[in-house]
PDB file of C-alpha atoms in Angstrom:
ATOM      1  CA  UNK A   1      -5.167  -9.222 -11.641  1.00 93.00           C
ATOM      2  CA  UNK A   2      -6.462  -7.190  -8.676  1.00 97.00           C
ATOM      3  CA  UNK A   3      -9.046  -5.230 -10.233  1.00 96.00           C
ATOM      4  CA  UNK A   4      -9.407  -1.189  -9.890  1.00 97.00           C
ATOM      5  CA  UNK A   5      -6.255  -0.847  -8.680  1.00 98.00           C
ATOM      6  CA  UNK A   6      -2.827   0.947  -9.668  1.00 98.00           C
ATOM      7  CA  UNK A   7       1.035   1.058  -7.911  1.00 98.00           C
ATOM      8  CA  UNK A   8       2.041   4.579  -7.729  1.00 97.00           C
ATOM      9  CA  UNK A   9       5.809   4.817  -7.522  1.00 95.00           C
ATOM     10  CA  UNK A  10       6.250   8.555  -7.933  1.00 93.00           C
ATOM     11  CA  UNK A  11      10.454   7.988  -7.306  1.00 81.00           C
ATOM     12  CA  UNK A  12      13.874   8.020  -9.661  1.00 68.00           C
ATOM     13  CA  UNK A  13      17.230   6.785  -8.909  1.00 57.00           C
ATOM     14  CA  UNK A  14      19.203   8.692  -6.402  1.00 59.00           C
ATOM     15  CA  UNK A  15      21.712   8.756  -9.400  1.00 57.00           C
ATOM     16  CA  UNK A  16      19.755  10.871 -11.339  1.00 60.00           C
ATOM     17  CA  UNK A  17      18.708  13.384  -9.050  1.00 56.00           C
ATOM     18  CA  UNK A  18      22.980  13.970  -8.232  1.00 57.00           C
ATOM     19  CA  UNK A  19      23.548  13.752 -12.068  1.00 57.00           C
ATOM     20  CA  UNK A  20      21.338  16.631 -12.571  1.00 58.00           C
ATOM     21  CA  UNK A  21      18.603  14.473 -14.564  1.00 60.00           C
ATOM     22  CA  UNK A  22      15.046  15.797 -13.777  1.00 64.00           C
ATOM     23  CA  UNK A  23      13.086  12.666 -15.094  1.00 66.00           C
ATOM     24  CA  UNK A  24       9.849  12.939 -13.242  1.00 77.00           C
ATOM     25  CA  UNK A  25       7.167  15.039 -11.616  1.00 83.00           C
ATOM     26  CA  UNK A  26       7.577  17.492  -8.910  1.00 85.00           C
ATOM     27  CA  UNK A  27       6.140  15.488  -5.736  1.00 88.00           C
ATOM     28  CA  UNK A  28       3.316  18.027  -5.399  1.00 91.00           C
ATOM     29  CA  UNK A  29       1.597  16.840  -9.010  1.00 93.00           C
ATOM     30  CA  UNK A  30       2.410  12.942  -8.127  1.00 92.00           C
ATOM     31  CA  UNK A  31       0.517  14.215  -4.498  1.00 93.00           C
ATOM     32  CA  UNK A  32      -2.412  15.444  -6.676  1.00 94.00           C
ATOM     33  CA  UNK A  33      -2.589  12.180  -9.024  1.00 95.00           C
ATOM     34  CA  UNK A  34      -2.944   9.964  -5.845  1.00 95.00           C
ATOM     35  CA  UNK A  35      -5.734  12.191  -4.606  1.00 94.00           C
ATOM     36  CA  UNK A  36      -7.508  12.374  -8.302  1.00 95.00           C
ATOM     37  CA  UNK A  37      -7.070   7.961  -8.540  1.00 96.00           C
ATOM     38  CA  UNK A  38      -8.926   7.843  -4.878  1.00 95.00           C
ATOM     39  CA  UNK A  39     -11.302  10.438  -5.508  1.00 94.00           C
ATOM     40  CA  UNK A  40     -12.387   8.495  -8.469  1.00 95.00           C
ATOM     41  CA  UNK A  41     -12.829   5.188  -7.335  1.00 95.00           C
ATOM     42  CA  UNK A  42      -9.186   3.340  -7.787  1.00 97.00           C
ATOM     43  CA  UNK A  43      -7.445   1.119  -5.095  1.00 97.00           C
ATOM     44  CA  UNK A  44      -3.677   2.798  -4.430  1.00 97.00           C
ATOM     45  CA  UNK A  45      -1.020   1.086  -3.506  1.00 97.00           C
ATOM     46  CA  UNK A  46       2.075   3.638  -3.149  1.00 96.00           C
ATOM     47  CA  UNK A  47       5.523   2.527  -3.143  1.00 95.00           C
ATOM     48  CA  UNK A  48       9.079   3.915  -3.066  1.00 92.00           C
ATOM     49  CA  UNK A  49      12.569   3.174  -1.723  1.00 86.00           C
ATOM     50  CA  UNK A  50      14.715   5.122   0.593  1.00 83.00           C
ATOM     51  CA  UNK A  51      15.400   7.607  -2.310  1.00 81.00           C
ATOM     52  CA  UNK A  52      11.844   8.422  -2.409  1.00 84.00           C
ATOM     53  CA  UNK A  53      11.122   9.797   1.049  1.00 86.00           C
ATOM     54  CA  UNK A  54      10.753  13.164  -0.350  1.00 84.00           C
ATOM     55  CA  UNK A  55       8.103  12.838  -2.580  1.00 87.00           C
ATOM     56  CA  UNK A  56       6.285   9.904   0.071  1.00 92.00           C
ATOM     57  CA  UNK A  57       6.453  11.951   2.264  1.00 92.00           C
ATOM     58  CA  UNK A  58       4.812  14.929   0.505  1.00 91.00           C
ATOM     59  CA  UNK A  59       2.157  12.304  -0.652  1.00 92.00           C
ATOM     60  CA  UNK A  60       1.619  11.503   3.244  1.00 94.00           C
ATOM     61  CA  UNK A  61       0.833  14.872   3.803  1.00 93.00           C
ATOM     62  CA  UNK A  62      -1.204  15.788   1.354  1.00 89.00           C
ATOM     63  CA  UNK A  63      -3.230  12.404   2.143  1.00 90.00           C
ATOM     64  CA  UNK A  64      -2.996  13.400   5.597  1.00 89.00           C
ATOM     65  CA  UNK A  65      -7.130  14.531   6.094  1.00 85.00           C
ATOM     66  CA  UNK A  66      -8.359  12.289   3.550  1.00 84.00           C
ATOM     67  CA  UNK A  67     -10.434   8.973   3.409  1.00 82.00           C
ATOM     68  CA  UNK A  68      -7.547   6.396   3.017  1.00 84.00           C
ATOM     69  CA  UNK A  69     -10.011   3.666   2.913  1.00 89.00           C
ATOM     70  CA  UNK A  70      -8.661   2.963  -0.923  1.00 95.00           C
ATOM     71  CA  UNK A  71      -5.019   3.849  -0.049  1.00 95.00           C
ATOM     72  CA  UNK A  72      -2.173   1.102   1.181  1.00 95.00           C
ATOM     73  CA  UNK A  73       1.320   2.623   2.130  1.00 94.00           C
ATOM     74  CA  UNK A  74       3.904  -0.475   0.788  1.00 94.00           C
ATOM     75  CA  UNK A  75       6.820   2.456   0.795  1.00 92.00           C
ATOM     76  CA  UNK A  76       5.992   2.558   4.499  1.00 88.00           C
ATOM     77  CA  UNK A  77       6.112  -1.253   5.221  1.00 88.00           C
ATOM     78  CA  UNK A  78       9.127  -2.012   3.394  1.00 82.00           C
ATOM     79  CA  UNK A  79      10.035  -4.325   0.792  1.00 85.00           C
ATOM     80  CA  UNK A  80      12.104  -6.321  -1.060  1.00 89.00           C
ATOM     81  CA  UNK A  81      12.841  -6.051  -4.886  1.00 90.00           C
ATOM     82  CA  UNK A  82      11.333  -9.327  -5.012  1.00 94.00           C
ATOM     83  CA  UNK A  83       8.194  -8.331  -3.139  1.00 94.00           C
ATOM     84  CA  UNK A  84       7.655  -5.338  -4.868  1.00 95.00           C
ATOM     85  CA  UNK A  85       7.768  -6.774  -8.103  1.00 96.00           C
ATOM     86  CA  UNK A  86       5.219  -9.614  -7.314  1.00 97.00           C
ATOM     87  CA  UNK A  87       2.857  -6.702  -6.341  1.00 98.00           C
ATOM     88  CA  UNK A  88       3.548  -5.152  -9.605  1.00 98.00           C
ATOM     89  CA  UNK A  89       2.443  -7.782 -11.300  1.00 98.00           C
ATOM     90  CA  UNK A  90      -0.855  -8.274  -9.298  1.00 98.00           C
ATOM     91  CA  UNK A  91      -2.316  -4.559  -9.493  1.00 98.00           C
ATOM     92  CA  UNK A  92      -4.108  -3.932 -12.869  1.00 98.00           C
ATOM     93  CA  UNK A  93      -1.888  -0.573 -13.959  1.00 98.00           C
ATOM     94  CA  UNK A  94       1.904   0.474 -12.745  1.00 98.00           C
ATOM     95  CA  UNK A  95       1.852   4.082 -12.531  1.00 97.00           C
ATOM     96  CA  UNK A  96       5.844   5.460 -12.303  1.00 96.00           C
ATOM     97  CA  UNK A  97       8.441   8.053 -13.693  1.00 90.00           C
ATOM     98  CA  UNK A  98      11.492   6.528 -16.534  1.00 87.00           C
ATOM     99  CA  UNK A  99      12.800   4.394 -13.784  1.00 86.00           C
ATOM    100  CA  UNK A 100      13.626   0.641 -12.795  1.00 88.00           C
ATOM    101  CA  UNK A 101      10.086   0.124 -11.387  1.00 93.00           C
ATOM    102  CA  UNK A 102       9.236   0.734 -14.826  1.00 93.00           C
ATOM    103  CA  UNK A 103      11.138  -1.919 -16.466  1.00 94.00           C
ATOM    104  CA  UNK A 104       9.446  -4.391 -13.608  1.00 96.00           C
ATOM    105  CA  UNK A 105       6.337  -3.162 -14.683  1.00 97.00           C
ATOM    106  CA  UNK A 106       7.299  -4.322 -18.416  1.00 95.00           C
ATOM    107  CA  UNK A 107       9.055  -7.430 -17.279  1.00 95.00           C
ATOM    108  CA  UNK A 108       6.103  -9.089 -15.388  1.00 96.00           C
ATOM    109  CA  UNK A 109       3.843  -7.681 -17.945  1.00 96.00           C
ATOM    110  CA  UNK A 110       1.395  -5.449 -16.262  1.00 97.00           C
ATOM    111  CA  UNK A 111      -0.154  -2.319 -17.940  1.00 98.00           C
ATOM    112  CA  UNK A 112       1.825   0.256 -17.194  1.00 97.00           C
ATOM    113  CA  UNK A 113       1.912   4.161 -17.639  1.00 97.00           C
ATOM    114  CA  UNK A 114       5.069   5.752 -17.291  1.00 95.00           C
ATOM    115  CA  UNK A 115       5.937   9.909 -17.667  1.00 93.00           C
ATOM    116  CA  UNK A 116       8.711  10.421 -19.884  1.00 88.00           C
ATOM    117  CA  UNK A 117      10.461  13.965 -20.047  1.00 82.00           C
ATOM    118  CA  UNK A 118      13.839  14.455 -21.826  1.00 74.00           C
ATOM    119  CA  UNK A 119      14.856  10.594 -22.065  1.00 79.00           C
ATOM    120  CA  UNK A 120      13.557   8.589 -25.470  1.00 81.00           C
ATOM    121  CA  UNK A 121      10.872   6.243 -24.646  1.00 83.00           C
ATOM    122  CA  UNK A 122      11.394   4.522 -28.017  1.00 83.00           C
ATOM    123  CA  UNK A 123      14.754   2.858 -26.112  1.00 82.00           C
ATOM    124  CA  UNK A 124      13.840   2.205 -22.973  1.00 82.00           C
ATOM    125  CA  UNK A 125      10.238   0.466 -23.258  1.00 86.00           C
ATOM    126  CA  UNK A 126       8.306  -2.006 -25.906  1.00 85.00           C
ATOM    127  CA  UNK A 127       6.390  -0.691 -28.833  1.00 86.00           C
ATOM    128  CA  UNK A 128       2.942  -2.251 -27.022  1.00 89.00           C
ATOM    129  CA  UNK A 129      -0.612  -1.223 -26.545  1.00 89.00           C
ATOM    130  CA  UNK A 130       0.157  -2.135 -22.320  1.00 93.00           C
ATOM    131  CA  UNK A 131       3.175   0.076 -22.170  1.00 95.00           C
ATOM    132  CA  UNK A 132       2.611   3.742 -22.499  1.00 94.00           C
ATOM    133  CA  UNK A 133       4.632   6.467 -22.612  1.00 93.00           C
ATOM    134  CA  UNK A 134       2.883   9.498 -21.303  1.00 93.00           C
ATOM    135  CA  UNK A 135       4.926  12.651 -22.993  1.00 89.00           C
ATOM    136  CA  UNK A 136       4.569  15.890 -23.798  1.00 87.00           C
ATOM    137  CA  UNK A 137       3.712  15.896 -27.578  1.00 84.00           C
ATOM    138  CA  UNK A 138       3.747  19.024 -27.648  1.00 82.00           C
ATOM    139  CA  UNK A 139       7.482  19.369 -26.386  1.00 75.00           C
ATOM    140  CA  UNK A 140       9.530  19.858 -30.061  1.00 74.00           C
ATOM    141  CA  UNK A 141      13.361  19.273 -27.990  1.00 67.00           C
ATOM    142  CA  UNK A 142      12.342  16.128 -26.164  1.00 67.00           C
ATOM    143  CA  UNK A 143      14.004  13.387 -26.382  1.00 70.00           C
ATOM    144  CA  UNK A 144      17.521  15.688 -25.007  1.00 63.00           C
ATOM    145  CA  UNK A 145      19.004  13.722 -22.661  1.00 58.00           C
ATOM    146  CA  UNK A 146      21.720  11.924 -24.251  1.00 56.00           C
ATOM    147  CA  UNK A 147      21.050  12.870 -26.993  1.00 59.00           C
ATOM    148  CA  UNK A 148      21.727  16.407 -27.030  1.00 58.00           C
ATOM    149  CA  UNK A 149      23.324  17.244 -23.225  1.00 57.00           C
ATOM    150  CA  UNK A 150      24.222  14.553 -20.095  1.00 58.00           C
ATOM    151  CA  UNK A 151      22.308  16.371 -17.734  1.00 58.00           C
ATOM    152  CA  UNK A 152      18.440  18.073 -18.389  1.00 62.00           C
ATOM    153  CA  UNK A 153      17.544  21.728 -18.943  1.00 66.00           C
ATOM    154  CA  UNK A 154      16.099  24.160 -16.614  1.00 67.00           C
ATOM    155  CA  UNK A 155      12.686  24.656 -18.603  1.00 68.00           C
ATOM    156  CA  UNK A 156      11.562  21.208 -18.196  1.00 72.00           C
ATOM    157  CA  UNK A 157       8.915  21.794 -20.503  1.00 76.00           C
ATOM    158  CA  UNK A 158       9.170  17.859 -21.326  1.00 77.00           C
ATOM    159  CA  UNK A 159       7.775  17.385 -18.239  1.00 85.00           C
ATOM    160  CA  UNK A 160       4.770  20.049 -18.406  1.00 87.00           C
ATOM    161  CA  UNK A 161       2.146  16.905 -18.897  1.00 93.00           C
ATOM    162  CA  UNK A 162      -1.462  17.734 -17.359  1.00 94.00           C
ATOM    163  CA  UNK A 163      -2.889  15.409 -14.567  1.00 95.00           C
ATOM    164  CA  UNK A 164      -5.605  14.711 -17.081  1.00 96.00           C
ATOM    165  CA  UNK A 165      -3.685  13.746 -19.450  1.00 95.00           C
ATOM    166  CA  UNK A 166      -1.841  10.944 -17.527  1.00 96.00           C
ATOM    167  CA  UNK A 167      -5.195   9.502 -15.821  1.00 97.00           C
ATOM    168  CA  UNK A 168      -6.664   8.982 -19.208  1.00 96.00           C
ATOM    169  CA  UNK A 169      -4.201   6.223 -19.700  1.00 96.00           C
ATOM    170  CA  UNK A 170      -5.354   4.254 -16.555  1.00 96.00           C
ATOM    171  CA  UNK A 171      -9.076   4.497 -16.576  1.00 93.00           C
TER     172      UNK A 171
END
């Protein structure tokens, strides 16, 4: 493993978005997380595909005037699925949402920190210390996606998770 590294994949599938399933943070919050990781000395790899352009561009905009010495924009280089899985296997931590990259992290046994809103993490990732579901523990209505409704609600209190809550699982 490459020490002191985090691969950030902030996206979710376009199909989820089209179906009204909000499963992750807004792009600005992802950008703040990347900035904080860099400030705290982590080397950050940013990954994503064509479906993630909006969030990737907002992160890039946030980083425009920042020191990017420890930042590698893999998304702008284009990667095959095999190359992405290889990079996930090499980094210390994968930070992502409840999405396909999370399953790759689990598959290659990389410490995986995943943001879970409306979906049930107990049905999607193994209960092992290396795989961490970050949830709003004070949200009594989650998990609701699939169990109670087919789309996410408008309040999205399930995604009211602080940046510090996410970062504590990385550091």
